Tab-separated table of C-alpha atoms and ligand atoms in Angstrom:
chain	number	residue	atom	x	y	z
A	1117	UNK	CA	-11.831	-26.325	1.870
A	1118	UNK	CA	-10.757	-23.325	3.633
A	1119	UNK	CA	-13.030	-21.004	5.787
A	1120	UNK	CA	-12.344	-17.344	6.389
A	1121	UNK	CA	-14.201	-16.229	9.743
A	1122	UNK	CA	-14.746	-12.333	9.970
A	1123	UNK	CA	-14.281	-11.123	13.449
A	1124	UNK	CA	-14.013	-7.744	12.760
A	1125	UNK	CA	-12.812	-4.928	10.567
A	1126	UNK	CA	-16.078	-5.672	7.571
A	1127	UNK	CA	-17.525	-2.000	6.713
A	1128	UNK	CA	-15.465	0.195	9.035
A	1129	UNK	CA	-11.771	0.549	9.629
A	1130	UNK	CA	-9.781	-0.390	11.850
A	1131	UNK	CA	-11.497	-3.805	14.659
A	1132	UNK	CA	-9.221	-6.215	12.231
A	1133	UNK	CA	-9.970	-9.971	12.529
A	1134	UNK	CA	-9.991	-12.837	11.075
A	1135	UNK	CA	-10.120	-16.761	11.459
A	1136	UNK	CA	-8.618	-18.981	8.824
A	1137	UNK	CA	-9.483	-22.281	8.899
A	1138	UNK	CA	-7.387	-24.924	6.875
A	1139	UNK	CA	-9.143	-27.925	8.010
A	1140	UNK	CA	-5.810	-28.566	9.371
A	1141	UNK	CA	-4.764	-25.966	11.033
A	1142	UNK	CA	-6.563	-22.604	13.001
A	1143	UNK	CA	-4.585	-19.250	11.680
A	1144	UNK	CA	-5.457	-15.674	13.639
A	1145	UNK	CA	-4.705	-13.031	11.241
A	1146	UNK	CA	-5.011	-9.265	12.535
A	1147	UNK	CA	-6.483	-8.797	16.439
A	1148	UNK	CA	-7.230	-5.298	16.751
A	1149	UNK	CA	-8.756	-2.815	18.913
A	1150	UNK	CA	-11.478	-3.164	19.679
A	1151	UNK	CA	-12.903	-7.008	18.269
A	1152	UNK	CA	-15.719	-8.701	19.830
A	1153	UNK	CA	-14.914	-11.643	20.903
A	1154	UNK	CA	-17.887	-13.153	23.140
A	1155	UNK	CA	-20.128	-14.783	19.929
A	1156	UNK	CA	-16.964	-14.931	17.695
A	1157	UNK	CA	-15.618	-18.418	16.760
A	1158	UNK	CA	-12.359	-17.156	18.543
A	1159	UNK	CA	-13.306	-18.039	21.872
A	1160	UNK	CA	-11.796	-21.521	21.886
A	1161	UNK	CA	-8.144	-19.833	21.085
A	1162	UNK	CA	-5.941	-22.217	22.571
A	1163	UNK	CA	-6.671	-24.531	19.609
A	1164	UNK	CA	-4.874	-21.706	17.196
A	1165	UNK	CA	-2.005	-23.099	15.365
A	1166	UNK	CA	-0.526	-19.222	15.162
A	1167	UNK	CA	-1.087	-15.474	14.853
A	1168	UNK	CA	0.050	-13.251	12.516
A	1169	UNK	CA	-0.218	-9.659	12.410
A	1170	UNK	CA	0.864	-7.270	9.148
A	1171	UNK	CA	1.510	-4.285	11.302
A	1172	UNK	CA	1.841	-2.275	14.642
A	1173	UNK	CA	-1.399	0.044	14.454
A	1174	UNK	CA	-3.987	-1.068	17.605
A	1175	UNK	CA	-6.548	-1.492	14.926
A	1176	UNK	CA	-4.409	-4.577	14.054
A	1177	UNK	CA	-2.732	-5.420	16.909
A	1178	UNK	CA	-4.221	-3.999	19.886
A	1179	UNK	CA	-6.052	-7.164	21.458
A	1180	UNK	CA	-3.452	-9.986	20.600
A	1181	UNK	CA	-1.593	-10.112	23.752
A	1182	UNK	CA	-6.019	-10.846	25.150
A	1183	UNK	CA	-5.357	-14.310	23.397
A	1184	UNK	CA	-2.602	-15.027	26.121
A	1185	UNK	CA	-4.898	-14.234	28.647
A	1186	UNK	CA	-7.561	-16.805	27.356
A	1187	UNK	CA	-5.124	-19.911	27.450
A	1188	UNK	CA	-3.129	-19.495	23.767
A	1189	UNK	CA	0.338	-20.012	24.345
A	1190	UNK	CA	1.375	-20.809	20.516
A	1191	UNK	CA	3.611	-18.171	18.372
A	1192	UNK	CA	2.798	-14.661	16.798
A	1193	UNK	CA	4.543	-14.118	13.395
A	1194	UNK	CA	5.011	-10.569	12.643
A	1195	UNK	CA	8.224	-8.314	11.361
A	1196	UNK	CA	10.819	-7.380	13.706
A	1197	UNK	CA	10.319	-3.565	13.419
A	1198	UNK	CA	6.311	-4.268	14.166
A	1199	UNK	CA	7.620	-5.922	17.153
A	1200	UNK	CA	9.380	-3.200	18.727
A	1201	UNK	CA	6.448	-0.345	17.720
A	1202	UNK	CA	3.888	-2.820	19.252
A	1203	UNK	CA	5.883	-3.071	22.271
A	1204	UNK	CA	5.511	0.764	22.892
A	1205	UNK	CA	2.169	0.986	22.101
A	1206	UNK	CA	0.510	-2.384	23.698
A	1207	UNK	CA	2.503	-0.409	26.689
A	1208	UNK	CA	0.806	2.918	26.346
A	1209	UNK	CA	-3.312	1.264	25.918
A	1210	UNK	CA	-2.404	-0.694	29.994
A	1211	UNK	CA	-1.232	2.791	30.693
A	1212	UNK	CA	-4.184	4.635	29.164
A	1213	UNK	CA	-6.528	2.441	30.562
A	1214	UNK	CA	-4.882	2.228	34.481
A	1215	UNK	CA	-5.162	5.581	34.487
A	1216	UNK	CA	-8.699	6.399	33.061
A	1217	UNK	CA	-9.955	3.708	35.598
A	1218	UNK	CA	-11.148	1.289	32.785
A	1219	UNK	CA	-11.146	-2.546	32.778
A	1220	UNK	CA	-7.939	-4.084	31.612
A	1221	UNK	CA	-8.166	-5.800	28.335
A	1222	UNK	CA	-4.646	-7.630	29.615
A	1223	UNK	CA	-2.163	-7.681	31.792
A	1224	UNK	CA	1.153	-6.964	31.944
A	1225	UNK	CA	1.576	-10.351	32.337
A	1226	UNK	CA	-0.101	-11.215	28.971
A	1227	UNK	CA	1.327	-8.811	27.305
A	1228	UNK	CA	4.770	-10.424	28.509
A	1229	UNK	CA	3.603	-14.161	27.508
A	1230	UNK	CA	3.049	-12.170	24.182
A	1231	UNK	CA	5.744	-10.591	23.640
A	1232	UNK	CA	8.148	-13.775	24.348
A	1233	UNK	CA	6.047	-15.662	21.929
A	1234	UNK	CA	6.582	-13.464	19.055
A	1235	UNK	CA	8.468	-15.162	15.942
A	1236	UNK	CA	9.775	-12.790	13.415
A	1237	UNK	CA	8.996	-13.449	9.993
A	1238	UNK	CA	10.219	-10.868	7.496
A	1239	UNK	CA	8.820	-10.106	4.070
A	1240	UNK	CA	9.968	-12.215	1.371
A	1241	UNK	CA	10.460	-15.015	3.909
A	1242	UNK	CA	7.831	-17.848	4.313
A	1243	UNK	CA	6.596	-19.966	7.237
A	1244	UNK	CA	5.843	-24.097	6.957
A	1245	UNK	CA	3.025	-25.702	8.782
A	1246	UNK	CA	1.461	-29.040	8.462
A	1247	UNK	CA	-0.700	-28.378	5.668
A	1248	UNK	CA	-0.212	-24.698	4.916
A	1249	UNK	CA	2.744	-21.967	4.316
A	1250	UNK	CA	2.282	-18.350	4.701
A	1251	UNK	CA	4.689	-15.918	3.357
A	1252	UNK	CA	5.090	-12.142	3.924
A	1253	UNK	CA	5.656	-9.067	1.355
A	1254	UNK	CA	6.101	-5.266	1.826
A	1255	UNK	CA	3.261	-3.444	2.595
A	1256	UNK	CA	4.642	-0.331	1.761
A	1257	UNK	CA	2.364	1.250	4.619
A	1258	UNK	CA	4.199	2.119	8.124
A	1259	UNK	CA	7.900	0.438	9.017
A	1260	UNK	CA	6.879	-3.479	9.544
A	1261	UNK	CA	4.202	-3.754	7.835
A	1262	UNK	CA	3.784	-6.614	5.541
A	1263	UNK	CA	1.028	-8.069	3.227
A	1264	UNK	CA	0.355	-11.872	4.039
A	1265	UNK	CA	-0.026	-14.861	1.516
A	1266	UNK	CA	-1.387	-17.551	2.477
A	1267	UNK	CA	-0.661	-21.289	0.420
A	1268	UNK	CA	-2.964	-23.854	0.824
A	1269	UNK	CA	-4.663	-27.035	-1.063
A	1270	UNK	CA	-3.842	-25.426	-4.094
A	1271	UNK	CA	-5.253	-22.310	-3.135
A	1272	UNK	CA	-3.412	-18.583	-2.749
A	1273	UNK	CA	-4.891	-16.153	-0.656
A	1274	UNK	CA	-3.035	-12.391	-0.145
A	1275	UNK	CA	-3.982	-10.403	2.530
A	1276	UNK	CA	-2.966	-6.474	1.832
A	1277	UNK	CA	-2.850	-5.437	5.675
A	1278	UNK	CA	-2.827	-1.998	5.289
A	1279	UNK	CA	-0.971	-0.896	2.091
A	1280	UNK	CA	0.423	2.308	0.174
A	1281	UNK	CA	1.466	1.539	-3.658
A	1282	UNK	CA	3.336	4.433	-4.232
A	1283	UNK	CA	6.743	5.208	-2.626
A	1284	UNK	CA	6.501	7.889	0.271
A	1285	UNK	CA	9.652	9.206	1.806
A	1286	UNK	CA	9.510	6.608	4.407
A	1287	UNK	CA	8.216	3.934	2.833
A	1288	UNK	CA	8.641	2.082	-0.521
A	1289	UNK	CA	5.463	0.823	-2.437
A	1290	UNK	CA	4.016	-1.955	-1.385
A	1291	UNK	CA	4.816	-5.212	-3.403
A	1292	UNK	CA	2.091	-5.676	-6.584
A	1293	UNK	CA	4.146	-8.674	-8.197
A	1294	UNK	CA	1.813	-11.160	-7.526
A	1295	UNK	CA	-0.176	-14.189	-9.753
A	1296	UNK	CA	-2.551	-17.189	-9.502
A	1297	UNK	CA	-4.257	-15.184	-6.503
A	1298	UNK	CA	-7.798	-17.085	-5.863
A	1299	UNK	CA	-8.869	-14.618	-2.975
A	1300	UNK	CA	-7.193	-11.038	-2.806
A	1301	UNK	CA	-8.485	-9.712	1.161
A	1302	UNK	CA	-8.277	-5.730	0.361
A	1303	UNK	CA	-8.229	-3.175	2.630
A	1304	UNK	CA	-10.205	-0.345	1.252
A	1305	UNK	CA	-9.821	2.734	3.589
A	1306	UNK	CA	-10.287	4.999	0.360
A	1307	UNK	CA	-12.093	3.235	-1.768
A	1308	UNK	CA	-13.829	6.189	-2.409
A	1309	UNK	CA	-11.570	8.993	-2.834
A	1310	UNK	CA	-8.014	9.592	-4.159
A	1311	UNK	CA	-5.532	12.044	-2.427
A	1312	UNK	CA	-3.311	14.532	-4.241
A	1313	UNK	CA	-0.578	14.307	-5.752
A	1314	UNK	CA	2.202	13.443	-3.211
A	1315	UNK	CA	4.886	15.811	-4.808
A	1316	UNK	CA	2.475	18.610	-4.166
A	1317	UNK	CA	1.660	17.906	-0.330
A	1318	UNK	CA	5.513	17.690	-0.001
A	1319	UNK	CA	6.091	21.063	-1.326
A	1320	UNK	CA	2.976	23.044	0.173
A	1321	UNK	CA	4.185	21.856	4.320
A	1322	UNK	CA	7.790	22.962	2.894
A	1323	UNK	CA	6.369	26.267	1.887
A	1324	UNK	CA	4.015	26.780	4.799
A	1325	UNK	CA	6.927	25.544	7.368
A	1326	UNK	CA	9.285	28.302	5.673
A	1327	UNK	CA	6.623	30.805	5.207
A	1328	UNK	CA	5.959	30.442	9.391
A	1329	UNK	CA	9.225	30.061	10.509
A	1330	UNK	CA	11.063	32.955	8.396
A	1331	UNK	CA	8.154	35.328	9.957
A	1332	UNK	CA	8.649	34.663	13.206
A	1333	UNK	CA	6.332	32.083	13.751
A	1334	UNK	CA	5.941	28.620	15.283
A	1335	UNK	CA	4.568	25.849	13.142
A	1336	UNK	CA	2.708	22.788	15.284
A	1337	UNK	CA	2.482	19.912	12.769
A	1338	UNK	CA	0.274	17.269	14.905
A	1339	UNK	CA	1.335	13.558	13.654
A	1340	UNK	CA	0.605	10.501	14.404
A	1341	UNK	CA	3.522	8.745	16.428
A	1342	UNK	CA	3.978	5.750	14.184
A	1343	UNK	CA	5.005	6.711	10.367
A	1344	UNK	CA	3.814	9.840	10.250
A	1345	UNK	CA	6.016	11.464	12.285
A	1346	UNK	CA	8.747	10.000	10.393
A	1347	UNK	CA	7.716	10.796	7.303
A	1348	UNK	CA	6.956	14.333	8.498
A	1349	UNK	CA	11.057	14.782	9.501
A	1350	UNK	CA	12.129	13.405	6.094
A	1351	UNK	CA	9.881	15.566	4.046
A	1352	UNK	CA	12.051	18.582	6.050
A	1353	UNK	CA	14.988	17.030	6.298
A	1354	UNK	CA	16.409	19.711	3.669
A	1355	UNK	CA	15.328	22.794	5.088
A	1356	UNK	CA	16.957	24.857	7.273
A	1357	UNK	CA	14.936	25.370	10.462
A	1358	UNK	CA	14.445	24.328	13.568
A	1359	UNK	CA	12.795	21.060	14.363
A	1360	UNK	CA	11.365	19.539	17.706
A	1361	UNK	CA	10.095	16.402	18.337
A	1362	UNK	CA	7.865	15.547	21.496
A	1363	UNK	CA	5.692	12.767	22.732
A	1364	UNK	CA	5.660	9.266	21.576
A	1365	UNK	CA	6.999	9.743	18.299
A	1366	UNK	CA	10.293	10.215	19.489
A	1367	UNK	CA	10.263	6.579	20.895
A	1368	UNK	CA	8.527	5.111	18.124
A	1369	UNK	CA	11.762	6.755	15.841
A	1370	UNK	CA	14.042	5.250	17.847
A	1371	UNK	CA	12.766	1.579	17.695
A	1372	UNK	CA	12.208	2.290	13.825
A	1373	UNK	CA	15.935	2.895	13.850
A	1374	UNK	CA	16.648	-0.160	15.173
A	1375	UNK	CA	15.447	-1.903	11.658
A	1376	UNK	CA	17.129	-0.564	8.708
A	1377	UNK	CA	15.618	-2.513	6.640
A	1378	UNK	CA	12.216	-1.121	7.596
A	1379	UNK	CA	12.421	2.103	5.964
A	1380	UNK	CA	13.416	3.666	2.554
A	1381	UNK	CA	16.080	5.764	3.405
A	1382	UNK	CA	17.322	4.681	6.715
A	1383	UNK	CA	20.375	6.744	6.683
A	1384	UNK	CA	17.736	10.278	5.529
A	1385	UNK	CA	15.458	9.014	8.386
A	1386	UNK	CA	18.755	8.624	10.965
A	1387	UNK	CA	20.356	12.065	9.985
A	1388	UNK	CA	16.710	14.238	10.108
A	1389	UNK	CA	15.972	12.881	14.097
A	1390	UNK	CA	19.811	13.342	15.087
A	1391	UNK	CA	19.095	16.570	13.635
A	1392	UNK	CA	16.074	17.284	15.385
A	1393	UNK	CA	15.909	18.496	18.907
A	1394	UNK	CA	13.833	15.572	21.151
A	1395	UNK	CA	11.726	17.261	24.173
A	1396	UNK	CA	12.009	15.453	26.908
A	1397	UNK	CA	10.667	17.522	29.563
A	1398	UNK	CA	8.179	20.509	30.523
A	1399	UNK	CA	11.097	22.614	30.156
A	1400	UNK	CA	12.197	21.878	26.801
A	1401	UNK	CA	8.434	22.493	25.389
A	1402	UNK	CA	8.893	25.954	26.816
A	1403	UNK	CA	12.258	26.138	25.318
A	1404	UNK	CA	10.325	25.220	22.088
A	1405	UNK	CA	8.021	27.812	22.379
A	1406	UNK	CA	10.650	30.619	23.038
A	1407	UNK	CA	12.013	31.139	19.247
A	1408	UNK	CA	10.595	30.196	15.646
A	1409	UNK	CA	10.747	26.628	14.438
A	1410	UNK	CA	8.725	23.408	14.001
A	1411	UNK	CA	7.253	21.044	16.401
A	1412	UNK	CA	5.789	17.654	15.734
A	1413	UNK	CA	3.999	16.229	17.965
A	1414	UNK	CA	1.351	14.102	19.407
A	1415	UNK	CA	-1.485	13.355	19.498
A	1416	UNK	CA	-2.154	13.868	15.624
A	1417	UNK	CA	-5.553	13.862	15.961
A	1418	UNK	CA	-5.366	16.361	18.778
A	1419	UNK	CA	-7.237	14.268	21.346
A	1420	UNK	CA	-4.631	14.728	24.277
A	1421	UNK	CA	-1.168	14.791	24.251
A	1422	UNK	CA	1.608	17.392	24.208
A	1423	UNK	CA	0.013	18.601	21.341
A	1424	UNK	CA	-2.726	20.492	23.815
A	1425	UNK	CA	-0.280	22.478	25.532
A	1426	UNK	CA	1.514	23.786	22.434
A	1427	UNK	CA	-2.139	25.101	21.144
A	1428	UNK	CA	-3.149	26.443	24.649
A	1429	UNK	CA	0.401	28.831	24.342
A	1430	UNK	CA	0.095	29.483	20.737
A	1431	UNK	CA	-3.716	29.482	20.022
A	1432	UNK	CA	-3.431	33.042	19.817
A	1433	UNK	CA	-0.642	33.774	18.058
A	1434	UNK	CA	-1.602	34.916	13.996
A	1435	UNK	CA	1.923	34.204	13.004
A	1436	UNK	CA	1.956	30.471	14.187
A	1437	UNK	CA	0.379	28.122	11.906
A	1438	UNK	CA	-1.212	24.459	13.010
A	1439	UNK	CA	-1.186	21.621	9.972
A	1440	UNK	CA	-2.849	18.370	10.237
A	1441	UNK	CA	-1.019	15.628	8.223
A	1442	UNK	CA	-3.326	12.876	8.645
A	1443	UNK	CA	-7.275	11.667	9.043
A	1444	UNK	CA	-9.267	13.117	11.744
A	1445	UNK	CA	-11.319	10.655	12.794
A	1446	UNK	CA	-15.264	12.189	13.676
A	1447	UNK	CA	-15.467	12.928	17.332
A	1448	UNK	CA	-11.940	13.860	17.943
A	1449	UNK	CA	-10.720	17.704	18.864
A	1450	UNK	CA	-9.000	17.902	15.513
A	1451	UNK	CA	-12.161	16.570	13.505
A	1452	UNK	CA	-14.146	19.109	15.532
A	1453	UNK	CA	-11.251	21.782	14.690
A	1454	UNK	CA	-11.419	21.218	11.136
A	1455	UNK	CA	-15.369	21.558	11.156
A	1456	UNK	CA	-16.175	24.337	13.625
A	1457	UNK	CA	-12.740	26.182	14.342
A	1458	UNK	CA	-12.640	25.552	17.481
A	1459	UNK	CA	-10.737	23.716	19.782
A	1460	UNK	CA	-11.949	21.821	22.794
A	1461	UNK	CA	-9.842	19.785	25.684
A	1462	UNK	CA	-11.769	18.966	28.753
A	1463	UNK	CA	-8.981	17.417	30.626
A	1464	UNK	CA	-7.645	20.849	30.510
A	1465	UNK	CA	-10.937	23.198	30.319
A	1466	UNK	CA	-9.749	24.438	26.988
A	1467	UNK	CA	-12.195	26.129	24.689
A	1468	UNK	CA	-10.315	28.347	21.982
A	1469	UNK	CA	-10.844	29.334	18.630
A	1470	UNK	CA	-7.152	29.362	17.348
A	1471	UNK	CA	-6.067	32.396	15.209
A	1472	UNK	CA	-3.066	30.420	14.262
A	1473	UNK	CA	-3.548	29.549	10.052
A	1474	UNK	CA	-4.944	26.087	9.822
A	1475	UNK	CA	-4.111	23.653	6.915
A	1476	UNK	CA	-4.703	20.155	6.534
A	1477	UNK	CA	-2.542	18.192	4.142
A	1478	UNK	CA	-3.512	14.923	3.749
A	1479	UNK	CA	-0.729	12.655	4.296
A	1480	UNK	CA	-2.375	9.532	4.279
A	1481	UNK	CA	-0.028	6.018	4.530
A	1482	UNK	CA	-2.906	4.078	3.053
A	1483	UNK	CA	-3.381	3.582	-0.447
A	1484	UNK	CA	-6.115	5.450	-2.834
A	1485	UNK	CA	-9.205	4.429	-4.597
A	1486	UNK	CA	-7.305	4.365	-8.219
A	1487	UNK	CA	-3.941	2.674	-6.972
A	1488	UNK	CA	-6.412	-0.250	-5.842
A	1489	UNK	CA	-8.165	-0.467	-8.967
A	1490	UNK	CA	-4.691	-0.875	-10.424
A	1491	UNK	CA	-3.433	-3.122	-8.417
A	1492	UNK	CA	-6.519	-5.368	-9.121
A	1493	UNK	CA	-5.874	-5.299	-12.666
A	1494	UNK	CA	-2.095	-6.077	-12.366
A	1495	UNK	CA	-2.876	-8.897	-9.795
A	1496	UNK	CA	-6.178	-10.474	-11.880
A	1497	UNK	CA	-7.243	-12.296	-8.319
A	1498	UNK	CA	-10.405	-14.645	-9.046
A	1499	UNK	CA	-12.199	-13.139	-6.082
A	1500	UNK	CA	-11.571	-9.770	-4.069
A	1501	UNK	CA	-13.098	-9.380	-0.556
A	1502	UNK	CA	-12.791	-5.573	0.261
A	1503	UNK	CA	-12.551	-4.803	4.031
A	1504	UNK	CA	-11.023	-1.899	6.499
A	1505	UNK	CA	-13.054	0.567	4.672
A	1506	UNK	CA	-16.738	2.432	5.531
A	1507	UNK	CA	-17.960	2.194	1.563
A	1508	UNK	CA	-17.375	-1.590	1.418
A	1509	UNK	CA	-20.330	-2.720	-0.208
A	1510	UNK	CA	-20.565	0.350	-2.844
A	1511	UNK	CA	-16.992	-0.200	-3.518
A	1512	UNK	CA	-17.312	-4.296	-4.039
A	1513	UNK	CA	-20.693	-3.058	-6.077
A	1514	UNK	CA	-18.746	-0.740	-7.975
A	1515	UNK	CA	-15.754	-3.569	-9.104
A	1516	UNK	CA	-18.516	-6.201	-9.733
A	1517	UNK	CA	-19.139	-3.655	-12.471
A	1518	UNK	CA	-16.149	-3.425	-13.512
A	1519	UNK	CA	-15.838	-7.311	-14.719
A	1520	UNK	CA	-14.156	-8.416	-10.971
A	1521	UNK	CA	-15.850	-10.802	-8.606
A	1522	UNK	CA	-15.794	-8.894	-5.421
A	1523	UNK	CA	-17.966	-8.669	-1.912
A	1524	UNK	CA	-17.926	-6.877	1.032
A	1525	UNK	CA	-18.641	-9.726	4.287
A	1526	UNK	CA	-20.084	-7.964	7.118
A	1527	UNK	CA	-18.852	-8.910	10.545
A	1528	UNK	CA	-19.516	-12.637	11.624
A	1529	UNK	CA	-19.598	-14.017	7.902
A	1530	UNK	CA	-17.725	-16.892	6.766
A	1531	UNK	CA	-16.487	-17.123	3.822
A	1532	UNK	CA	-15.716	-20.829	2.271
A	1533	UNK	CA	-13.039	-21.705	-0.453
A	1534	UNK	CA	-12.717	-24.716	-2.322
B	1040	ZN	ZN1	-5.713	-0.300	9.827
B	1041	ZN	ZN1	-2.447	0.767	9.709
């Protein structure tokens, strides 16, 4: 029998965790920001056999290094490009947190213990325990991310970590070749929705980037730092304008460089950030401001960041246009932009309502509610468990109906397999 603990991440996004239990052996897959961990079963972590994680975002990743800190000292298996993004970001939450005077979740000193007990493991490559193996596949959703099988007593469960199933510029599609799956473990971020057509995004930032630059304006594409701001340069790698790059998506590049085999086109991706001018200073933002061109920045949901200053200068400006490429979470300054027009930062006693044109082009990395549905048909699992997504339970109600055997756990279920 294998057990399936759910620490996190049932009926929202993002808080992944779970608890595999072999019988043999104690897997961690997934420890995001921000799991509960005082009821869950995880509390007696040093008896863990190993972690995994499918990718860098903190909703995956964020707590792992907290496992250190409670007496694990076994291996994390995760790719090599996840490695290097996590290491930027598992830097930036200690920072974040030192400086708005909140408890640390680890120390540097965990974080280090983590970070020198990482193991790569690299998709199409598979890992041998006593009883168990558990083998990785693309994800097809940021650079490192893989999807996770797990072999055991006759059994085959596939985790999707967070997946896209159609090629972006960055990414390939996610692997779909699989059989004999008993439990498929779906993310389901749009379950309930399906975006447009890719081709068409593409072409409207390429026509609103030329339309701003050519008449004089600026154009401040917000982006997230990992993927998104990558994809974001290869979409306008082919036009002729200037491009800046500031905040932590210039890092982020850089370690995504380091892994060819991460991305699509890594040559594309190398030739449209050497082309790209990188801000590295006050000075070079208002160097960035003086003539027309693009800047991509952080944060890309507008909630701090360089991205705050750029607005505060251009906010004004009717010739400057601002375009969201991805999700804006409710509560944040861009959710609020999108809704009300205006655009609030306390830190900096900003209260504007921006004359700049506002788009949003949704740019998401995760796949839609139809790509699923094909992917379960391909795949044919026996059972689907849909997680990572707010619509769990209509969605699992809505494939039951369809002929599949799905639920939707909530957090703190277990889930038994024999
Ligand atoms: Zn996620
Ligand atoms: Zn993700």
């Amino acid at each position: 029998m294998i057990e399936i603990h759910f620490l996190g991440g049932c009926a929202e996004v993002g808080k992944m965790g779970m608890l595999i239990d072999t019988g043999t052996e104690k897997f961690l897959w997934e420890f995001g920001f921000n799991v509960q961990t005082k009821e869950g079963p995880i509390e007696p972590s040093i008896n863990l056999d190993a972690m995994f994680v499918s990718h860098a975002h903190m909703d995956h990743s964020g707590l792992l290094p907290k496992i250190y800190s409670m007496g694990y000292n076994g291996p994390t298996y995760c790719a090599p490009a996840t490695a290097d993004i996590m290491e930027i970001l598992h830097r930036d939450s200690i920072k974040i947190q030192v400086r708005e005077g909140e408890p640390l979740d680890f120390t540097k000193r965990d974080l280090k213990r983590f970070e020198n007990s990482i193991m790569f493991l690299r998709p199409g490559e598979t890992e041998e325990f006593t009883q168990s193996t558990v083998s990785f596949f693309n994800a097809g959703h940021i650079p490192g991310g893989v999807m996770m099988l797990l072999e055991s007593q006759d059994k085959r469960i596939l985790f999707t970590g967070d997946t896209k199933l159609i090629d972006t510029q960055l990414m390939e599609a996610g692997d779909t070749d699989f059989s004999n799956i008993d439990v498929l473990i779906s993310e389901s971020t749009y379950s309930y929705m399906n975006h447009p057509d890719r081709k068409m995004l593409e072409d409207s930032l390429k026509r609103i980037v030329n339309e701003t630059v050519h008449g004089g304006g600026i154009c401040l594409i917000p982006a997230f730092a990992v993927g998104r701001t990558q994809e974001i340069l290869m979409v306008l790698a082919d036009l002729d304008v200037p491009i800046w790059v500031d905040g932590m998506g210039r890092k982020v590049t850089d370690a995504i460089l380091k892994h060819p085999e991460s991305t699509k086109d890594h040559k594309k991706l190398k030739l449209a950030f050497s082309k790209a001018r990188k801000i590295l200073r006050q000075g070079d933002r208002d160097k960035a401001l003086e003539r027309p061109g693009v800047i991509i920045t952080t944060a890309g949901m507008l909630n701090g960041g360089p991205v705050v200053y750029y607005i505060s200068r251009l906010f004004e400006r009717e010739d400057c246009a601002l375009v969201m490429t991805g999700f804006q979470v409710p509560g944040t300054a861009g959710r609020n932009l999108l809704d009300t027009g205006e655009f609030v930062n306390e830190e900096q006693e900003l209260s504007v309502k921006p004359k700049m044109k506002m788009e949003f082009l949704d740019f998401s990395a995760h796949t839609d509610k139809s790509h699923l549905i094909d992917f379960y048909k391909k795949v044919k699992p026996k059972k689907i468990i849909v997680m990572h997504g707010e619509n769990t339970e209509e969605f699992a109600a809505e494939l039951r109906e369809m002929g599949f055997d799905a639920e939707a756990p909530a957090n703190g279920d277990k889930i038994e397999i024999v």
